[in-house]
PDB file of C-alpha atoms in Angstrom:
ATOM      1  CA  UNK A 139     -17.970  17.924  -6.598  1.00  0.00           C
ATOM      2  CA  UNK A 140     -13.762  18.631  -6.029  1.00  0.00           C
ATOM      3  CA  UNK A 141     -11.776  15.495  -6.513  1.00  0.00           C
ATOM      4  CA  UNK A 142      -8.504  14.477  -6.917  1.00  0.00           C
ATOM      5  CA  UNK A 143      -7.583  12.345  -9.350  1.00  0.00           C
ATOM      6  CA  UNK A 144      -3.870  10.947 -10.943  1.00  0.00           C
ATOM      7  CA  UNK A 145      -2.260  13.059 -13.951  1.00  0.00           C
ATOM      8  CA  UNK A 146       0.196  11.772 -14.137  1.00  0.00           C
ATOM      9  CA  UNK A 147       1.841   8.058 -13.812  1.00  0.00           C
ATOM     10  CA  UNK A 148       4.946   8.890 -11.340  1.00  0.00           C
ATOM     11  CA  UNK A 149       5.650  10.811  -8.105  1.00  0.00           C
ATOM     12  CA  UNK A 150       3.271  12.101  -5.978  1.00  0.00           C
ATOM     13  CA  UNK A 151       3.541  15.545  -8.617  1.00  0.00           C
ATOM     14  CA  UNK A 152       1.839  13.758 -10.535  1.00  0.00           C
ATOM     15  CA  UNK A 153      -1.621  14.003  -8.352  1.00  0.00           C
ATOM     16  CA  UNK A 154      -4.212  17.320  -9.640  1.00  0.00           C
ATOM     17  CA  UNK A 155      -7.481  18.272  -7.931  1.00  0.00           C
ATOM     18  CA  UNK A 156     -10.610  18.389 -10.218  1.00  0.00           C
ATOM     19  CA  UNK A 157     -13.586  19.429 -10.476  1.00  0.00           C
ATOM     20  CA  UNK A 158     -15.821  16.746 -11.034  1.00  0.00           C
ATOM     21  CA  UNK A 159     -20.172  16.200 -11.353  1.00  0.00           C
ATOM     22  CA  UNK A 160     -21.897  15.309  -7.894  1.00  0.00           C
ATOM     23  CA  UNK A 161     -22.630  11.562  -8.357  1.00  0.00           C
ATOM     24  CA  UNK A 162     -25.748   9.917  -7.706  1.00  0.00           C
ATOM     25  CA  UNK A 163     -26.132   6.029  -5.843  1.00  0.00           C
ATOM     26  CA  UNK A 164     -27.361   3.987  -8.185  1.00  0.00           C
ATOM     27  CA  UNK A 165     -29.524   0.638  -7.512  1.00  0.00           C
ATOM     28  CA  UNK A 166     -27.515  -0.950  -4.575  1.00  0.00           C
ATOM     29  CA  UNK A 167     -25.683   1.821  -3.960  1.00  0.00           C
ATOM     30  CA  UNK A 168     -25.601   5.190  -1.053  1.00  0.00           C
ATOM     31  CA  UNK A 169     -24.366   9.154  -1.889  1.00  0.00           C
ATOM     32  CA  UNK A 170     -22.103   9.620   1.213  1.00  0.00           C
ATOM     33  CA  UNK A 171     -21.058  13.038   2.539  1.00  0.00           C
ATOM     34  CA  UNK A 172     -17.544  12.559   3.510  1.00  0.00           C
ATOM     35  CA  UNK A 173     -15.566  13.960   6.098  1.00  0.00           C
ATOM     36  CA  UNK A 174     -12.557  11.908   6.130  1.00  0.00           C
ATOM     37  CA  UNK A 175     -10.385   9.438   3.838  1.00  0.00           C
ATOM     38  CA  UNK A 176      -7.595   7.360   4.351  1.00  0.00           C
ATOM     39  CA  UNK A 177      -4.391   7.398   2.312  1.00  0.00           C
ATOM     40  CA  UNK A 178      -3.249   3.903   1.740  1.00  0.00           C
ATOM     41  CA  UNK A 179       0.308   2.536   0.607  1.00  0.00           C
ATOM     42  CA  UNK A 180      -1.807   0.553  -1.915  1.00  0.00           C
ATOM     43  CA  UNK A 181      -2.402   4.203  -3.304  1.00  0.00           C
ATOM     44  CA  UNK A 182       0.730   5.201  -4.302  1.00  0.00           C
ATOM     45  CA  UNK A 183       1.805   1.927  -5.527  1.00  0.00           C
ATOM     46  CA  UNK A 184      -1.245   2.758  -7.968  1.00  0.00           C
ATOM     47  CA  UNK A 185       0.340   6.377  -8.457  1.00  0.00           C
ATOM     48  CA  UNK A 186       3.012   5.093  -8.986  1.00  0.00           C
ATOM     49  CA  UNK A 187       2.609   3.707 -12.433  1.00  0.00           C
ATOM     50  CA  UNK A 188       3.491  -0.150 -11.383  1.00  0.00           C
ATOM     51  CA  UNK A 189       0.256  -1.527 -11.096  1.00  0.00           C
ATOM     52  CA  UNK A 190      -1.291  -0.166 -15.432  1.00  0.00           C
ATOM     53  CA  UNK A 191      -1.030  -3.567 -16.725  1.00  0.00           C
ATOM     54  CA  UNK A 192      -3.214  -4.527 -14.072  1.00  0.00           C
ATOM     55  CA  UNK A 193      -6.502  -1.952 -15.863  1.00  0.00           C
ATOM     56  CA  UNK A 194      -5.407   1.483 -13.901  1.00  0.00           C
ATOM     57  CA  UNK A 195      -5.534   4.583 -16.076  1.00  0.00           C
ATOM     58  CA  UNK A 196      -4.226   8.474 -16.171  1.00  0.00           C
ATOM     59  CA  UNK A 197      -7.465  10.091 -14.993  1.00  0.00           C
ATOM     60  CA  UNK A 198      -7.742   7.436 -12.448  1.00  0.00           C
ATOM     61  CA  UNK A 199      -9.240   8.712  -8.618  1.00  0.00           C
ATOM     62  CA  UNK A 200      -7.391   7.207  -6.145  1.00  0.00           C
ATOM     63  CA  UNK A 201      -8.537   5.824  -1.934  1.00  0.00           C
ATOM     64  CA  UNK A 202     -10.630   3.136  -1.274  1.00  0.00           C
ATOM     65  CA  UNK A 203     -11.504   3.653   2.404  1.00  0.00           C
ATOM     66  CA  UNK A 204     -14.070   6.135   3.604  1.00  0.00           C
ATOM     67  CA  UNK A 205     -16.054   7.732   6.226  1.00  0.00           C
ATOM     68  CA  UNK A 206     -18.954  10.388   6.321  1.00  0.00           C
ATOM     69  CA  UNK A 207     -22.538  10.548   6.085  1.00  0.00           C
ATOM     70  CA  UNK A 208     -25.118   8.958   3.656  1.00  0.00           C
ATOM     71  CA  UNK A 209     -27.472  11.764   1.757  1.00  0.00           C
ATOM     72  CA  UNK A 210     -28.972  10.173  -0.660  1.00  0.00           C
ATOM     73  CA  UNK A 211     -29.510   5.723  -1.480  1.00  0.00           C
ATOM     74  CA  UNK A 212     -29.982   4.503  -4.716  1.00  0.00           C
ATOM     75  CA  UNK A 213     -33.339   2.204  -5.319  1.00  0.00           C
ATOM     76  CA  UNK A 214     -33.351  -0.774  -3.608  1.00  0.00           C
ATOM     77  CA  UNK A 215     -32.121   0.350  -0.176  1.00  0.00           C
ATOM     78  CA  UNK A 216     -33.254   1.200   2.620  1.00  0.00           C
ATOM     79  CA  UNK A 217     -34.279   4.868   3.525  1.00  0.00           C
ATOM     80  CA  UNK A 218     -33.203   4.469   7.379  1.00  0.00           C
ATOM     81  CA  UNK A 219     -29.752   5.000   6.491  1.00  0.00           C
ATOM     82  CA  UNK A 220     -30.033   8.574   5.634  1.00  0.00           C
ATOM     83  CA  UNK A 221     -28.197  10.412   8.023  1.00  0.00           C
ATOM     84  CA  UNK A 222     -26.139   7.948  10.030  1.00  0.00           C
ATOM     85  CA  UNK A 223     -22.751   8.310   9.723  1.00  0.00           C
ATOM     86  CA  UNK A 224     -21.314   5.337   8.069  1.00  0.00           C
ATOM     87  CA  UNK A 225     -17.684   3.766   6.780  1.00  0.00           C
ATOM     88  CA  UNK A 226     -17.601   2.207   3.636  1.00  0.00           C
ATOM     89  CA  UNK A 227     -15.476   1.072   1.264  1.00  0.00           C
ATOM     90  CA  UNK A 228     -15.375   2.337  -2.451  1.00  0.00           C
ATOM     91  CA  UNK A 229     -13.213  -0.894  -3.669  1.00  0.00           C
ATOM     92  CA  UNK A 230      -9.927  -0.190  -5.792  1.00  0.00           C
ATOM     93  CA  UNK A 231     -11.012   3.686  -5.627  1.00  0.00           C
ATOM     94  CA  UNK A 232     -13.193   6.573  -6.077  1.00  0.00           C
ATOM     95  CA  UNK A 233     -12.047   7.770  -1.940  1.00  0.00           C
ATOM     96  CA  UNK A 234     -10.346  11.085  -2.738  1.00  0.00           C
ATOM     97  CA  UNK A 235     -13.800  13.196  -3.521  1.00  0.00           C
ATOM     98  CA  UNK A 236     -16.172  14.835  -1.148  1.00  0.00           C
ATOM     99  CA  UNK A 237     -18.850  13.140  -2.136  1.00  0.00           C
ATOM    100  CA  UNK A 238     -18.446   9.196  -3.036  1.00  0.00           C
ATOM    101  CA  UNK A 239     -20.701   6.522  -3.496  1.00  0.00           C
ATOM    102  CA  UNK A 240     -20.156   2.701  -2.564  1.00  0.00           C
ATOM    103  CA  UNK A 241     -22.039  -0.375  -2.645  1.00  0.00           C
ATOM    104  CA  UNK A 242     -24.195  -0.741   0.700  1.00  0.00           C
ATOM    105  CA  UNK A 243     -23.142  -4.263   1.871  1.00  0.00           C
ATOM    106  CA  UNK A 244     -20.136  -2.322   1.797  1.00  0.00           C
ATOM    107  CA  UNK A 245     -20.994   0.455   4.175  1.00  0.00           C
ATOM    108  CA  UNK A 246     -20.925  -0.124   8.397  1.00  0.00           C
ATOM    109  CA  UNK A 247     -22.389   2.179  11.134  1.00  0.00           C
ATOM    110  CA  UNK A 248     -19.660   4.317  12.909  1.00  0.00           C
ATOM    111  CA  UNK A 249     -20.079   3.338  16.598  1.00  0.00           C
ATOM    112  CA  UNK A 250     -20.634   6.637  19.280  1.00  0.00           C
ATOM    113  CA  UNK A 251     -17.204   7.657  20.073  1.00  0.00           C
ATOM    114  CA  UNK A 252     -15.404   7.005  16.849  1.00  0.00           C
ATOM    115  CA  UNK A 253     -14.754   9.843  14.305  1.00  0.00           C
ATOM    116  CA  UNK A 254     -14.581   8.868  11.355  1.00  0.00           C
ATOM    117  CA  UNK A 255     -10.773   9.597  11.445  1.00  0.00           C
ATOM    118  CA  UNK A 256     -10.516   7.046  13.424  1.00  0.00           C
ATOM    119  CA  UNK A 257     -12.834   5.293  11.692  1.00  0.00           C
ATOM    120  CA  UNK A 258     -10.727   5.207   8.132  1.00  0.00           C
ATOM    121  CA  UNK A 259      -7.916   4.599  10.188  1.00  0.00           C
ATOM    122  CA  UNK A 260      -8.896   0.860  11.743  1.00  0.00           C
ATOM    123  CA  UNK A 261     -11.160  -0.137   8.696  1.00  0.00           C
ATOM    124  CA  UNK A 262      -8.791  -2.105   6.397  1.00  0.00           C
ATOM    125  CA  UNK A 263      -5.699  -1.998   8.484  1.00  0.00           C
ATOM    126  CA  UNK A 264      -7.615  -4.345  11.330  1.00  0.00           C
ATOM    127  CA  UNK A 265      -9.569  -6.275   8.907  1.00  0.00           C
ATOM    128  CA  UNK A 266      -5.997  -7.359   7.138  1.00  0.00           C
ATOM    129  CA  UNK A 267      -4.623  -7.677  10.204  1.00  0.00           C
ATOM    130  CA  UNK A 268      -6.877  -9.191  11.978  1.00  0.00           C
ATOM    131  CA  UNK A 269      -7.563 -12.087   8.956  1.00  0.00           C
ATOM    132  CA  UNK A 270      -3.274 -11.764   8.575  1.00  0.00           C
ATOM    133  CA  UNK A 271      -3.354 -14.221  11.793  1.00  0.00           C
ATOM    134  CA  UNK A 272      -5.888 -16.408  11.237  1.00  0.00           C
ATOM    135  CA  UNK A 273      -4.088 -17.074   8.508  1.00  0.00           C
ATOM    136  CA  UNK A 274      -1.433 -17.590  10.212  1.00  0.00           C
ATOM    137  CA  UNK A 275      -3.618 -19.813  12.719  1.00  0.00           C
ATOM    138  CA  UNK A 276      -2.328 -17.868  15.563  1.00  0.00           C
ATOM    139  CA  UNK A 277      -2.320 -18.978  19.001  1.00  0.00           C
ATOM    140  CA  UNK A 278      -2.444 -17.860  22.677  1.00  0.00           C
ATOM    141  CA  UNK A 279       1.477 -18.167  24.270  1.00  0.00           C
ATOM    142  CA  UNK A 280       2.744 -17.922  21.120  1.00  0.00           C
ATOM    143  CA  UNK A 281       5.660 -15.865  19.604  1.00  0.00           C
ATOM    144  CA  UNK A 282       4.695 -13.209  16.589  1.00  0.00           C
ATOM    145  CA  UNK A 283       6.849 -10.904  15.054  1.00  0.00           C
ATOM    146  CA  UNK A 284       5.646  -8.262  12.989  1.00  0.00           C
ATOM    147  CA  UNK A 285       7.803  -6.690   9.811  1.00  0.00           C
ATOM    148  CA  UNK A 286       7.478  -3.730   9.278  1.00  0.00           C
ATOM    149  CA  UNK A 287       5.068  -2.736  11.811  1.00  0.00           C
ATOM    150  CA  UNK A 288       4.867   0.755  11.997  1.00  0.00           C
ATOM    151  CA  UNK A 289       2.445   1.639   9.227  1.00  0.00           C
ATOM    152  CA  UNK A 290      -1.120   0.944   9.688  1.00  0.00           C
ATOM    153  CA  UNK A 291      -1.367  -2.994   9.469  1.00  0.00           C
ATOM    154  CA  UNK A 292       1.586  -3.282  11.348  1.00  0.00           C
ATOM    155  CA  UNK A 293       0.028  -1.622  14.409  1.00  0.00           C
ATOM    156  CA  UNK A 294      -3.163  -2.951  14.019  1.00  0.00           C
ATOM    157  CA  UNK A 295      -1.244  -7.119  14.416  1.00  0.00           C
ATOM    158  CA  UNK A 296       1.313  -5.419  17.256  1.00  0.00           C
ATOM    159  CA  UNK A 297      -2.271  -4.320  19.335  1.00  0.00           C
ATOM    160  CA  UNK A 298      -4.523  -7.765  18.251  1.00  0.00           C
ATOM    161  CA  UNK A 299      -1.165  -9.784  18.724  1.00  0.00           C
ATOM    162  CA  UNK A 300      -1.083  -8.567  22.470  1.00  0.00           C
ATOM    163  CA  UNK A 301      -4.587  -8.816  22.914  1.00  0.00           C
ATOM    164  CA  UNK A 302      -4.128 -12.163  22.285  1.00  0.00           C
ATOM    165  CA  UNK A 303      -2.438 -13.781  24.346  1.00  0.00           C
ATOM    166  CA  UNK A 304       0.934 -13.752  23.089  1.00  0.00           C
ATOM    167  CA  UNK A 305       3.873 -14.356  25.050  1.00  0.00           C
ATOM    168  CA  UNK A 306       6.322 -12.040  23.348  1.00  0.00           C
ATOM    169  CA  UNK A 307       5.669  -9.069  20.193  1.00  0.00           C
ATOM    170  CA  UNK A 308       8.343  -7.995  18.311  1.00  0.00           C
ATOM    171  CA  UNK A 309       8.758  -5.451  15.785  1.00  0.00           C
ATOM    172  CA  UNK A 310      10.752  -4.417  13.042  1.00  0.00           C
ATOM    173  CA  UNK A 311      10.927  -0.451  12.615  1.00  0.00           C
ATOM    174  CA  UNK A 312      13.532   2.105  11.436  1.00  0.00           C
ATOM    175  CA  UNK A 313      14.222   3.478  14.910  1.00  0.00           C
ATOM    176  CA  UNK A 314      13.714   3.737  18.668  1.00  0.00           C
ATOM    177  CA  UNK A 315      11.861   6.857  18.942  1.00  0.00           C
ATOM    178  CA  UNK A 316       8.636   4.488  17.381  1.00  0.00           C
ATOM    179  CA  UNK A 317      10.169   1.264  18.443  1.00  0.00           C
ATOM    180  CA  UNK A 318       8.583   2.847  21.784  1.00  0.00           C
ATOM    181  CA  UNK A 319       6.084   4.064  20.815  1.00  0.00           C
ATOM    182  CA  UNK A 320       5.067  -0.042  19.258  1.00  0.00           C
ATOM    183  CA  UNK A 321       6.066  -0.369  23.117  1.00  0.00           C
ATOM    184  CA  UNK A 322       3.551   1.380  24.274  1.00  0.00           C
ATOM    185  CA  UNK A 323       0.888   0.087  21.466  1.00  0.00           C
ATOM    186  CA  UNK A 324       1.894  -3.970  23.270  1.00  0.00           C
ATOM    187  CA  UNK A 325       5.253  -4.335  21.568  1.00  0.00           C
ATOM    188  CA  UNK A 326       7.957  -6.393  23.238  1.00  0.00           C
ATOM    189  CA  UNK A 327      10.949  -6.837  21.427  1.00  0.00           C
ATOM    190  CA  UNK A 328      12.420  -4.074  19.063  1.00  0.00           C
ATOM    191  CA  UNK A 329      14.211  -4.948  16.810  1.00  0.00           C
ATOM    192  CA  UNK A 330      16.329  -3.151  13.261  1.00  0.00           C
ATOM    193  CA  UNK A 331      14.773  -3.520  10.471  1.00  0.00           C
ATOM    194  CA  UNK A 332      17.032  -7.010   9.199  1.00  0.00           C
ATOM    195  CA  UNK A 333      15.028  -8.382  12.844  1.00  0.00           C
ATOM    196  CA  UNK A 334      18.654  -7.882  14.464  1.00  0.00           C
ATOM    197  CA  UNK A 335      18.923  -6.271  17.652  1.00  0.00           C
ATOM    198  CA  UNK A 336      15.956  -6.653  20.938  1.00  0.00           C
ATOM    199  CA  UNK A 337      17.674  -7.209  24.095  1.00  0.00           C
ATOM    200  CA  UNK A 338      16.635 -11.402  25.783  1.00  0.00           C
ATOM    201  CA  UNK A 339      14.435 -10.831  22.611  1.00  0.00           C
ATOM    202  CA  UNK A 340      12.906 -14.222  21.510  1.00  0.00           C
ATOM    203  CA  UNK A 341      15.640 -16.484  19.648  1.00  0.00           C
ATOM    204  CA  UNK A 342      13.251 -16.528  16.996  1.00  0.00           C
ATOM    205  CA  UNK A 343       9.102 -17.144  16.429  1.00  0.00           C
ATOM    206  CA  UNK A 344       6.260 -19.337  15.324  1.00  0.00           C
ATOM    207  CA  UNK A 345       4.298 -16.460  13.439  1.00  0.00           C
ATOM    208  CA  UNK A 346       5.561 -13.934  11.130  1.00  0.00           C
ATOM    209  CA  UNK A 347       3.405 -11.357  10.038  1.00  0.00           C
ATOM    210  CA  UNK A 348       5.112 -10.062   6.780  1.00  0.00           C
ATOM    211  CA  UNK A 349       3.924  -5.945   5.493  1.00  0.00           C
ATOM    212  CA  UNK A 350       6.719  -5.202   4.008  1.00  0.00           C
ATOM    213  CA  UNK A 351       8.035  -8.908   1.702  1.00  0.00           C
ATOM    214  CA  UNK A 352      10.916  -6.960  -1.283  1.00  0.00           C
ATOM    215  CA  UNK A 353      14.404  -8.543  -1.083  1.00  0.00           C
ATOM    216  CA  UNK A 354      15.397  -8.813   2.502  1.00  0.00           C
ATOM    217  CA  UNK A 355      11.881 -10.832   3.159  1.00  0.00           C
ATOM    218  CA  UNK A 356      13.499 -15.262   2.500  1.00  0.00           C
ATOM    219  CA  UNK A 357      15.797 -14.585   5.428  1.00  0.00           C
ATOM    220  CA  UNK A 358      12.912 -13.846   7.973  1.00  0.00           C
ATOM    221  CA  UNK A 359      12.481 -17.759   7.228  1.00  0.00           C
ATOM    222  CA  UNK A 360      15.923 -18.324   9.378  1.00  0.00           C
ATOM    223  CA  UNK A 361      13.940 -17.019  12.651  1.00  0.00           C
ATOM    224  CA  UNK A 362      11.050 -19.039  12.268  1.00  0.00           C
ATOM    225  CA  UNK A 363      10.379 -21.512  15.275  1.00  0.00           C
ATOM    226  CA  UNK A 364       9.995 -25.362  14.272  1.00  0.00           C
ATOM    227  CA  UNK A 365       6.313 -25.609  12.391  1.00  0.00           C
ATOM    228  CA  UNK A 366       6.459 -21.975  12.391  1.00  0.00           C
ATOM    229  CA  UNK A 367       4.406 -20.161   9.862  1.00  0.00           C
ATOM    230  CA  UNK A 368       4.787 -16.185   7.747  1.00  0.00           C
ATOM    231  CA  UNK A 369       2.098 -14.630   6.770  1.00  0.00           C
ATOM    232  CA  UNK A 370       3.103 -11.242   4.098  1.00  0.00           C
ATOM    233  CA  UNK A 371      -0.256  -9.103   4.096  1.00  0.00           C
ATOM    234  CA  UNK A 372       0.923  -6.329   2.012  1.00  0.00           C
ATOM    235  CA  UNK A 373       4.638  -5.520   0.248  1.00  0.00           C
ATOM    236  CA  UNK A 374       5.996  -1.910   0.805  1.00  0.00           C
ATOM    237  CA  UNK A 375       8.897  -2.846  -0.734  1.00  0.00           C
ATOM    238  CA  UNK A 376       7.880  -4.864  -3.428  1.00  0.00           C
ATOM    239  CA  UNK A 377       8.484  -8.215  -4.644  1.00  0.00           C
ATOM    240  CA  UNK A 378      10.354 -11.204  -2.610  1.00  0.00           C
ATOM    241  CA  UNK A 379      13.242 -13.407  -4.877  1.00  0.00           C
ATOM    242  CA  UNK A 380      11.715 -15.374  -7.573  1.00  0.00           C
ATOM    243  CA  UNK A 381      13.224 -17.987  -5.464  1.00  0.00           C
ATOM    244  CA  UNK A 382      12.358 -17.683  -2.154  1.00  0.00           C
ATOM    245  CA  UNK A 383      11.440 -21.029  -1.433  1.00  0.00           C
ATOM    246  CA  UNK A 384      14.516 -22.422  -1.994  1.00  0.00           C
ATOM    247  CA  UNK A 385      14.747 -21.142   1.666  1.00  0.00           C
ATOM    248  CA  UNK A 386      12.057 -22.910   2.556  1.00  0.00           C
ATOM    249  CA  UNK A 387      13.324 -25.789   1.026  1.00  0.00           C
ATOM    250  CA  UNK A 388      16.578 -25.899   2.548  1.00  0.00           C
ATOM    251  CA  UNK A 389      15.054 -26.041   6.184  1.00  0.00           C
ATOM    252  CA  UNK A 390      12.762 -28.751   5.150  1.00  0.00           C
ATOM    253  CA  UNK A 391      12.983 -30.401   8.803  1.00  0.00           C
ATOM    254  CA  UNK A 392      11.347 -27.429  10.395  1.00  0.00           C
ATOM    255  CA  UNK A 393       8.538 -27.714   9.088  1.00  0.00           C
ATOM    256  CA  UNK A 394       7.837 -23.876   8.240  1.00  0.00           C
ATOM    257  CA  UNK A 395       4.902 -22.785   6.574  1.00  0.00           C
ATOM    258  CA  UNK A 396       4.928 -19.433   4.148  1.00  0.00           C
ATOM    259  CA  UNK A 397       1.310 -17.519   2.704  1.00  0.00           C
ATOM    260  CA  UNK A 398       0.310 -14.608   1.032  1.00  0.00           C
ATOM    261  CA  UNK A 399      -2.609 -12.860   1.926  1.00  0.00           C
ATOM    262  CA  UNK A 400      -5.494 -11.230   0.820  1.00  0.00           C
ATOM    263  CA  UNK A 401      -9.324  -9.387   3.151  1.00  0.00           C
ATOM    264  CA  UNK A 402     -10.410  -9.793  -0.635  1.00  0.00           C
ATOM    265  CA  UNK A 403     -10.655 -13.666  -0.445  1.00  0.00           C
ATOM    266  CA  UNK A 404     -12.846 -12.820   2.979  1.00  0.00           C
ATOM    267  CA  UNK A 405     -16.672 -13.458   3.438  1.00  0.00           C
ATOM    268  CA  UNK A 406     -18.380 -10.073   3.128  1.00  0.00           C
ATOM    269  CA  UNK A 407     -20.176 -11.241   5.854  1.00  0.00           C
ATOM    270  CA  UNK A 408     -17.118 -12.252   7.808  1.00  0.00           C
ATOM    271  CA  UNK A 409     -15.423  -8.281   7.197  1.00  0.00           C
ATOM    272  CA  UNK A 410     -19.007  -6.220   8.065  1.00  0.00           C
ATOM    273  CA  UNK A 411     -18.393  -8.605  12.094  1.00  0.00           C
ATOM    274  CA  UNK A 412     -14.325  -7.768  12.629  1.00  0.00           C
ATOM    275  CA  UNK A 413     -14.742  -4.696  11.258  1.00  0.00           C
ATOM    276  CA  UNK A 414     -17.761  -3.993  13.226  1.00  0.00           C
ATOM    277  CA  UNK A 415     -15.312  -5.472  16.447  1.00  0.00           C
ATOM    278  CA  UNK A 416     -13.266  -3.577  16.311  1.00  0.00           C
ATOM    279  CA  UNK A 417     -15.093   0.078  15.817  1.00  0.00           C
ATOM    280  CA  UNK A 418     -17.212  -0.900  19.332  1.00  0.00           C
ATOM    281  CA  UNK A 419     -13.530  -2.385  20.677  1.00  0.00           C
ATOM    282  CA  UNK A 420     -11.653   1.850  19.158  1.00  0.00           C
ATOM    283  CA  UNK A 421     -14.851   3.612  20.340  1.00  0.00           C
ATOM    284  CA  UNK A 422     -14.477   2.030  23.959  1.00  0.00           C
ATOM    285  CA  UNK A 423     -10.597   2.757  24.519  1.00  0.00           C
ATOM    286  CA  UNK A 424     -10.050  -0.421  23.593  1.00  0.00           C
ATOM    287  CA  UNK A 425      -8.009  -0.245  21.064  1.00  0.00           C
ATOM    288  CA  UNK A 426      -6.204   2.712  19.667  1.00  0.00           C
ATOM    289  CA  UNK A 427      -6.328   4.319  15.646  1.00  0.00           C
ATOM    290  CA  UNK A 428      -3.114   5.784  14.909  1.00  0.00           C
ATOM    291  CA  UNK A 429      -3.470   9.158  13.244  1.00  0.00           C
ATOM    292  CA  UNK A 430      -0.400  10.717  11.654  1.00  0.00           C
ATOM    293  CA  UNK A 431      -1.334  13.852  10.617  1.00  0.00           C
ATOM    294  CA  UNK A 432      -4.729  15.040   9.268  1.00  0.00           C
ATOM    295  CA  UNK A 433      -4.484  16.889   5.823  1.00  0.00           C
ATOM    296  CA  UNK A 434      -6.541  18.328   3.614  1.00  0.00           C
ATOM    297  CA  UNK A 435      -8.022  16.852   0.236  1.00  0.00           C
ATOM    298  CA  UNK A 436      -6.485  19.819  -1.605  1.00  0.00           C
ATOM    299  CA  UNK A 437      -2.861  18.420   0.272  1.00  0.00           C
ATOM    300  CA  UNK A 438      -3.298  14.761  -1.580  1.00  0.00           C
ATOM    301  CA  UNK A 439       0.040  15.116  -2.926  1.00  0.00           C
ATOM    302  CA  UNK A 440       1.617  16.294   0.531  1.00  0.00           C
ATOM    303  CA  UNK A 441       0.154  13.291   1.935  1.00  0.00           C
ATOM    304  CA  UNK A 442       1.745  10.455  -0.538  1.00  0.00           C
ATOM    305  CA  UNK A 443       4.814  12.208  -0.572  1.00  0.00           C
ATOM    306  CA  UNK A 444       5.110  11.841   3.455  1.00  0.00           C
ATOM    307  CA  UNK A 445       4.171   7.797   1.989  1.00  0.00           C
ATOM    308  CA  UNK A 446       7.453   7.611   0.139  1.00  0.00           C
ATOM    309  CA  UNK A 447       9.657   8.733   1.952  1.00  0.00           C
ATOM    310  CA  UNK A 448       8.680   6.441   5.427  1.00  0.00           C
ATOM    311  CA  UNK A 449       8.072   8.529   7.481  1.00  0.00           C
ATOM    312  CA  UNK A 450       4.423   8.164   8.374  1.00  0.00           C
ATOM    313  CA  UNK A 451       3.500   6.094  12.037  1.00  0.00           C
ATOM    314  CA  UNK A 452       0.397   5.048  11.813  1.00  0.00           C
ATOM    315  CA  UNK A 453      -1.840   6.666   8.505  1.00  0.00           C
ATOM    316  CA  UNK A 454      -2.001   9.669   6.921  1.00  0.00           C
ATOM    317  CA  UNK A 455      -6.504  11.298   6.833  1.00  0.00           C
ATOM    318  CA  UNK A 456      -7.226  13.205   4.315  1.00  0.00           C
ATOM    319  CA  UNK A 457     -10.370  15.720   5.060  1.00  0.00           C
ATOM    320  CA  UNK A 458     -12.180  17.579   2.895  1.00  0.00           C
TER     321      UNK A 458
END
């Protein structure tokens, strides 16, 4: 089968197509003929070599989110899965392939009406957005700001906050055109990347969902209302300053809260339940899977160039 590997850490040109033996499912696993692969921000970070200290090596296959049809199962797996369309989480990698294996507990059947491309746009991003809002203790009639709203996680956070009855949904983004697209998805106020602008925007927010982090993150504590909560669900701009906590202490009397959130801490049964609900809602047209572009697996380098350039609105999907 064809696979995309990281031949050399660094830029997108370090990705390369190779031929590998077809995989076989081990006990507790299924084999999936891939129809769609989601390209995630973590894929580009791994490819850059920034996470090499965590055990990632050249030769690694990126991609954690795939969808397709089960063609074989390993020992102990119900054979009724064969022939079913599923979404699957392959782990930290292994998804940029024509055929992938995944543990049966990490697959989910797709409802009628939801294509594979939509599934890999919603599966991971939707779960992060949902549980990020839960981590922030978001409640109806609260004001929410999504920092870095044009990516797949941000777009889902906007839709879920609006769907959950937010009094206002502010977004930071890089252009007026993106802002208008986010308005159609539920945003009520469009701000620039620094959090400025936005006609009649709230003076403060009860919840900030931050996909960006980076050097400017501490300045957004100033935009929280008393008892406000910021939850960081991504770090596309890198680590915040080491002393960012001093900004919270300087505002001690406002009782601000900060948390980082990773879906790795959510019980698998809860992830399955929420993903199933999101897939059903998307199949009914109640939430939108926003796809920036669909490229072939051979075009993984181009996909990563687009990601690095910051021009992606939604998700890029690869198809074998």
